[in-house]
Amino acid sequence: MIPPALLDRVLFTEEQVNTRVAEVAAEISARYRGKDLKLIGVLKGSIYFLTHLSRHLTIPVKIDILAISSFSARWQSPGLVRIEKDLDEPIEGQDVLIIEDIVDTGLTLRYLLQTLAGRGPNSIAICTLLDRTSKRLVQLPVEYRCFEIDDSFVVGCGLDHRQLYRNLPYIAALRRPE
Ligand code: IMP
């Protein structure tokens, strides 16, 4: 589905992704058993991972969705993050898990963490499909990560290149990211 000229290599196969997501879901189910867990997804990329992960959870969960515009990654302008669509429900007193597709510089998530922490949740933590710690600009507590990756630009499992390839069930590195 990715043109051969664009595809560098498959980093994680569908089977590897399924296995790892199930492992992380088991950890989350154990930690939050008996709690009031809410998963918060960030449009658009994290929706695929949120759906996949939540189907492996063995505890009751609620979900809510945020949409943000983030200029941090593309325009190198730290702090320019804006909520375009807010959560539907309050999170006060709840245990919140922010679900991300990838944590890169961490600037987007730092903003989200600060904003959501100000709404009085009982706890707040981060779960990401991919973590690129080599590009991190700010310290962030990432409690759950499925895979650590290098500098490659990746697509699949919710991640896009010009809005394409989000629906691939595996994670691939592209040859010439622009
Ligand atoms: P940051 O952590 O604030 O730098 O922003 C992370 C966001 O950048 C993610 O939610 C993605 O939308 C985007 N992003 C970063 N790296 C990649 C990649 O390799 N492929 C696709 N999107 C990426």
mmCIF file of C-alpha atoms and ligand atoms in Angstrom:
data_model
loop_
_atom_site.group_PDB
_atom_site.id
_atom_site.type_symbol
_atom_site.label_atom_id
_atom_site.label_comp_id
_atom_site.label_asym_id
_atom_site.label_seq_id
_atom_site.Cartn_x
_atom_site.Cartn_y
_atom_site.Cartn_z
ATOM 1 C CA MET A 1 0.000 0.000 0.000
ATOM 2 C CA ILE A 2 2.961 2.362 0.579
ATOM 3 C CA PRO A 3 4.665 3.005 -2.787
ATOM 4 C CA PRO A 4 7.977 1.083 -2.845
ATOM 5 C CA ALA A 5 9.868 4.318 -3.565
ATOM 6 C CA LEU A 6 8.593 5.769 -0.271
ATOM 7 C CA LEU A 7 8.841 2.704 1.974
ATOM 8 C CA ASP A 8 12.078 2.224 3.858
ATOM 9 C CA ARG A 9 11.212 -0.752 6.070
ATOM 10 C CA VAL A 10 8.535 -2.233 8.295
ATOM 11 C CA LEU A 11 9.530 -1.511 11.892
ATOM 12 C CA PHE A 12 6.814 -3.497 13.659
ATOM 13 C CA THR A 13 4.555 -6.054 11.989
ATOM 14 C CA GLU A 14 0.832 -6.333 12.664
ATOM 15 C CA GLU A 15 1.511 -9.349 14.874
ATOM 16 C CA GLN A 16 4.173 -7.519 16.899
ATOM 17 C CA VAL A 17 1.851 -4.539 17.360
ATOM 18 C CA ASN A 18 -1.040 -6.779 18.462
ATOM 19 C CA THR A 19 1.119 -8.661 20.953
ATOM 20 C CA ARG A 20 2.609 -5.525 22.490
ATOM 21 C CA VAL A 21 -0.683 -3.629 22.692
ATOM 22 C CA ALA A 22 -2.236 -6.618 24.505
ATOM 23 C CA GLU A 23 0.698 -6.666 26.978
ATOM 24 C CA VAL A 24 0.365 -2.974 27.760
ATOM 25 C CA ALA A 25 -3.419 -3.323 28.078
ATOM 26 C CA ALA A 26 -2.906 -6.076 30.641
ATOM 27 C CA GLU A 27 -0.633 -3.776 32.695
ATOM 28 C CA ILE A 28 -3.216 -0.990 32.556
ATOM 29 C CA SER A 29 -6.077 -3.323 33.498
ATOM 30 C CA ALA A 30 -4.125 -4.498 36.544
ATOM 31 C CA ARG A 31 -3.216 -0.985 37.692
ATOM 32 C CA TYR A 32 -6.661 0.581 37.271
ATOM 33 C CA ARG A 33 -8.881 -2.283 38.454
ATOM 34 C CA GLY A 34 -11.619 -0.890 40.703
ATOM 35 C CA LYS A 35 -10.941 2.705 39.593
ATOM 36 C CA ASP A 36 -12.866 5.165 37.501
ATOM 37 C CA LEU A 37 -10.658 5.143 34.375
ATOM 38 C CA LYS A 38 -11.136 7.524 31.490
ATOM 39 C CA LEU A 39 -9.113 7.213 28.283
ATOM 40 C CA ILE A 40 -8.525 10.499 26.508
ATOM 41 C CA GLY A 41 -7.633 10.349 22.820
ATOM 42 C CA VAL A 42 -6.136 13.152 20.795
ATOM 43 C CA LEU A 43 -7.397 13.521 17.217
ATOM 44 C CA LYS A 44 -6.576 12.232 14.767
ATOM 45 C CA GLY A 45 -3.636 9.894 15.175
ATOM 46 C CA SER A 46 -4.374 8.324 18.558
ATOM 47 C CA ILE A 47 -7.860 7.098 17.673
ATOM 48 C CA TYR A 48 -6.587 3.871 16.111
ATOM 49 C CA PHE A 49 -4.420 3.054 19.124
ATOM 50 C CA LEU A 50 -7.130 4.035 21.618
ATOM 51 C CA THR A 51 -9.592 1.663 19.925
ATOM 52 C CA HIS A 52 -7.065 -1.158 19.689
ATOM 53 C CA LEU A 53 -5.883 -0.790 23.294
ATOM 54 C CA SER A 54 -9.343 -0.409 24.811
ATOM 55 C CA ARG A 55 -10.541 -3.645 23.203
ATOM 56 C CA HIS A 56 -7.850 -5.493 25.148
ATOM 57 C CA LEU A 57 -8.716 -3.905 28.498
ATOM 58 C CA THR A 58 -10.548 -6.115 30.967
ATOM 59 C CA ILE A 59 -11.859 -3.274 33.135
ATOM 60 C CA PRO A 60 -14.706 -0.822 32.467
ATOM 61 C CA VAL A 61 -13.511 2.429 30.881
ATOM 62 C CA LYS A 62 -14.978 5.607 29.518
ATOM 63 C CA ILE A 63 -13.473 7.507 26.598
ATOM 64 C CA ASP A 64 -13.384 11.146 25.581
ATOM 65 C CA ILE A 65 -11.722 12.917 22.670
ATOM 66 C CA LEU A 66 -9.755 16.138 22.254
ATOM 67 C CA ALA A 67 -8.709 17.870 19.067
ATOM 68 C CA ILE A 68 -5.693 20.140 19.140
ATOM 69 C CA SER A 69 -3.663 22.081 16.662
ATOM 70 C CA SER A 70 0.001 21.733 17.387
ATOM 71 C CA PHE A 71 2.667 23.765 15.699
ATOM 72 C CA SER A 72 5.487 22.475 17.829
ATOM 73 C CA ALA A 73 6.704 19.703 15.578
ATOM 74 C CA ARG A 74 6.477 21.460 12.245
ATOM 75 C CA TRP A 75 7.223 25.092 12.904
ATOM 76 C CA GLN A 76 9.552 24.806 15.860
ATOM 77 C CA SER A 77 7.396 27.192 17.877
ATOM 78 C CA PRO A 78 7.196 25.772 21.386
ATOM 79 C CA GLY A 79 4.011 26.556 23.263
ATOM 80 C CA LEU A 80 1.816 27.056 20.223
ATOM 81 C CA VAL A 81 -0.745 24.392 21.017
ATOM 82 C CA ARG A 82 -4.460 25.117 20.921
ATOM 83 C CA ILE A 83 -7.485 23.030 21.858
ATOM 84 C CA GLU A 84 -9.799 22.956 18.830
ATOM 85 C CA LYS A 85 -12.347 20.580 20.351
ATOM 86 C CA ASP A 86 -12.528 20.162 24.110
ATOM 87 C CA LEU A 87 -13.587 17.126 26.129
ATOM 88 C CA ASP A 88 -17.324 16.460 26.346
ATOM 89 C CA GLU A 89 -17.277 15.699 30.094
ATOM 90 C CA PRO A 90 -15.435 16.948 33.190
ATOM 91 C CA ILE A 91 -12.566 14.783 34.499
ATOM 92 C CA GLU A 92 -12.624 15.944 38.111
ATOM 93 C CA GLY A 93 -11.977 13.086 40.536
ATOM 94 C CA GLN A 94 -11.337 10.567 37.753
ATOM 95 C CA ASP A 95 -8.272 8.565 36.807
ATOM 96 C CA VAL A 96 -7.212 9.827 33.403
ATOM 97 C CA LEU A 97 -4.983 8.121 30.864
ATOM 98 C CA ILE A 98 -3.967 10.248 27.886
ATOM 99 C CA ILE A 99 -3.568 8.041 24.818
ATOM 100 C CA GLU A 100 -1.069 9.201 22.190
ATOM 101 C CA ASP A 101 0.171 7.785 18.906
ATOM 102 C CA ILE A 102 3.711 9.116 19.330
ATOM 103 C CA VAL A 103 5.574 11.299 21.812
ATOM 104 C CA ASP A 104 8.231 13.205 19.947
ATOM 105 C CA THR A 105 9.418 16.559 21.336
ATOM 106 C CA GLY A 106 6.796 16.208 24.083
ATOM 107 C CA LEU A 107 5.677 19.810 23.699
ATOM 108 C CA THR A 108 2.117 18.930 22.716
ATOM 109 C CA LEU A 109 1.719 16.551 25.623
ATOM 110 C CA ARG A 110 3.251 18.908 28.146
ATOM 111 C CA TYR A 111 0.594 21.450 27.248
ATOM 112 C CA LEU A 112 -2.157 18.840 27.490
ATOM 113 C CA LEU A 113 -0.897 17.510 30.816
ATOM 114 C CA GLN A 114 -0.806 20.990 32.328
ATOM 115 C CA THR A 115 -4.247 21.868 31.000
ATOM 116 C CA LEU A 116 -5.931 18.638 32.106
ATOM 117 C CA ALA A 117 -4.160 18.528 35.483
ATOM 118 C CA GLY A 118 -5.758 21.897 36.221
ATOM 119 C CA ARG A 119 -9.214 20.287 36.010
ATOM 120 C CA GLY A 120 -8.743 18.239 39.181
ATOM 121 C CA PRO A 121 -8.472 14.597 38.063
ATOM 122 C CA ASN A 122 -7.664 12.020 40.732
ATOM 123 C CA SER A 123 -4.648 10.948 38.658
ATOM 124 C CA ILE A 124 -3.282 11.588 35.191
ATOM 125 C CA ALA A 125 -0.865 9.458 33.171
ATOM 126 C CA ILE A 126 0.378 9.000 29.617
ATOM 127 C CA CYS A 127 0.187 5.940 27.391
ATOM 128 C CA THR A 128 1.775 6.071 23.929
ATOM 129 C CA LEU A 129 2.113 3.634 21.081
ATOM 130 C CA LEU A 130 5.519 5.032 20.079
ATOM 131 C CA ASP A 131 8.147 6.960 21.994
ATOM 132 C CA ARG A 132 10.996 8.824 20.293
ATOM 133 C CA THR A 133 12.982 9.876 23.332
ATOM 134 C CA SER A 134 15.939 11.085 21.244
ATOM 135 C CA LYS A 135 13.873 14.097 20.102
ATOM 136 C CA ARG A 136 12.481 15.032 23.521
ATOM 137 C CA LEU A 137 12.704 18.739 24.387
ATOM 138 C CA VAL A 138 10.857 18.596 27.712
ATOM 139 C CA GLN A 139 10.798 16.118 30.578
ATOM 140 C CA LEU A 140 7.618 14.040 30.562
ATOM 141 C CA PRO A 141 6.476 11.091 32.655
ATOM 142 C CA VAL A 142 5.492 8.454 30.059
ATOM 143 C CA GLU A 143 4.079 5.587 32.135
ATOM 144 C CA TYR A 144 3.159 3.241 29.289
ATOM 145 C CA ARG A 145 4.875 2.894 25.930
ATOM 146 C CA CYS A 146 4.512 0.093 23.425
ATOM 147 C CA PHE A 147 7.668 0.755 21.407
ATOM 148 C CA GLU A 148 10.692 3.041 21.481
ATOM 149 C CA ILE A 149 11.741 4.193 17.990
ATOM 150 C CA ASP A 150 14.693 5.993 16.427
ATOM 151 C CA ASP A 151 14.633 9.111 14.235
ATOM 152 C CA SER A 152 12.806 7.493 11.298
ATOM 153 C CA PHE A 153 9.584 9.126 10.174
ATOM 154 C CA VAL A 154 6.901 6.478 10.626
ATOM 155 C CA VAL A 155 3.366 5.768 9.432
ATOM 156 C CA GLY A 156 0.628 3.252 10.210
ATOM 157 C CA CYS A 157 -1.514 2.419 13.262
ATOM 158 C CA GLY A 158 -2.883 5.986 13.204
ATOM 159 C CA LEU A 159 0.260 7.830 12.112
ATOM 160 C CA ASP A 160 0.131 9.614 8.784
ATOM 161 C CA HIS A 161 2.187 11.123 6.017
ATOM 162 C CA ARG A 162 0.102 13.895 4.438
ATOM 163 C CA GLN A 163 -3.004 12.253 5.951
ATOM 164 C CA LEU A 164 -2.264 8.903 4.294
ATOM 165 C CA TYR A 165 -1.395 5.459 5.715
ATOM 166 C CA ARG A 166 -3.104 5.868 9.109
ATOM 167 C CA ASN A 167 -5.100 2.686 8.490
ATOM 168 C CA LEU A 168 -2.100 0.384 7.977
ATOM 169 C CA PRO A 169 -2.111 -2.319 10.690
ATOM 170 C CA TYR A 170 1.700 -2.226 10.966
ATOM 171 C CA ILE A 171 4.293 0.505 11.560
ATOM 172 C CA ALA A 172 6.604 1.420 8.706
ATOM 173 C CA ALA A 173 9.465 3.883 8.286
ATOM 174 C CA LEU A 174 9.399 6.133 5.228
ATOM 175 C CA ARG A 175 12.396 6.831 3.057
ATOM 176 C CA ARG A 176 11.916 10.546 2.346
ATOM 177 C CA PRO A 177 9.768 12.364 4.888
ATOM 178 C CA GLU A 178 8.838 15.928 3.908
HETATM 179 P P1 IMP B 1 5.365 16.542 19.771
HETATM 180 O O1 IMP B 1 5.611 15.422 20.743
HETATM 181 O O2 IMP B 1 4.733 17.755 20.380
HETATM 182 O O3 IMP B 1 6.603 16.889 19.001
HETATM 183 O O4 IMP B 1 4.306 16.099 18.660
HETATM 184 C C1 IMP B 1 3.945 14.797 18.431
HETATM 185 C C2 IMP B 1 3.051 14.782 17.204
HETATM 186 O O5 IMP B 1 3.842 14.961 16.011
HETATM 187 C C3 IMP B 1 2.368 13.434 17.055
HETATM 188 O O6 IMP B 1 1.119 13.381 17.715
HETATM 189 C C4 IMP B 1 2.246 13.296 15.536
HETATM 190 O O7 IMP B 1 1.045 13.907 15.090
HETATM 191 C C5 IMP B 1 3.413 14.081 14.966
HETATM 192 N N1 IMP B 1 4.540 13.178 14.609
HETATM 193 C C6 IMP B 1 5.765 13.144 15.192
HETATM 194 N N2 IMP B 1 6.552 12.201 14.621
HETATM 195 C C7 IMP B 1 5.814 11.613 13.654
HETATM 196 C C8 IMP B 1 6.086 10.521 12.723
HETATM 197 O O8 IMP B 1 7.169 9.893 12.672
HETATM 198 N N3 IMP B 1 5.060 10.191 11.882
HETATM 199 C C9 IMP B 1 3.849 10.835 11.892
HETATM 200 N N4 IMP B 1 3.559 11.846 12.746
HETATM 201 C C10 IMP B 1 4.532 12.236 13.631
#
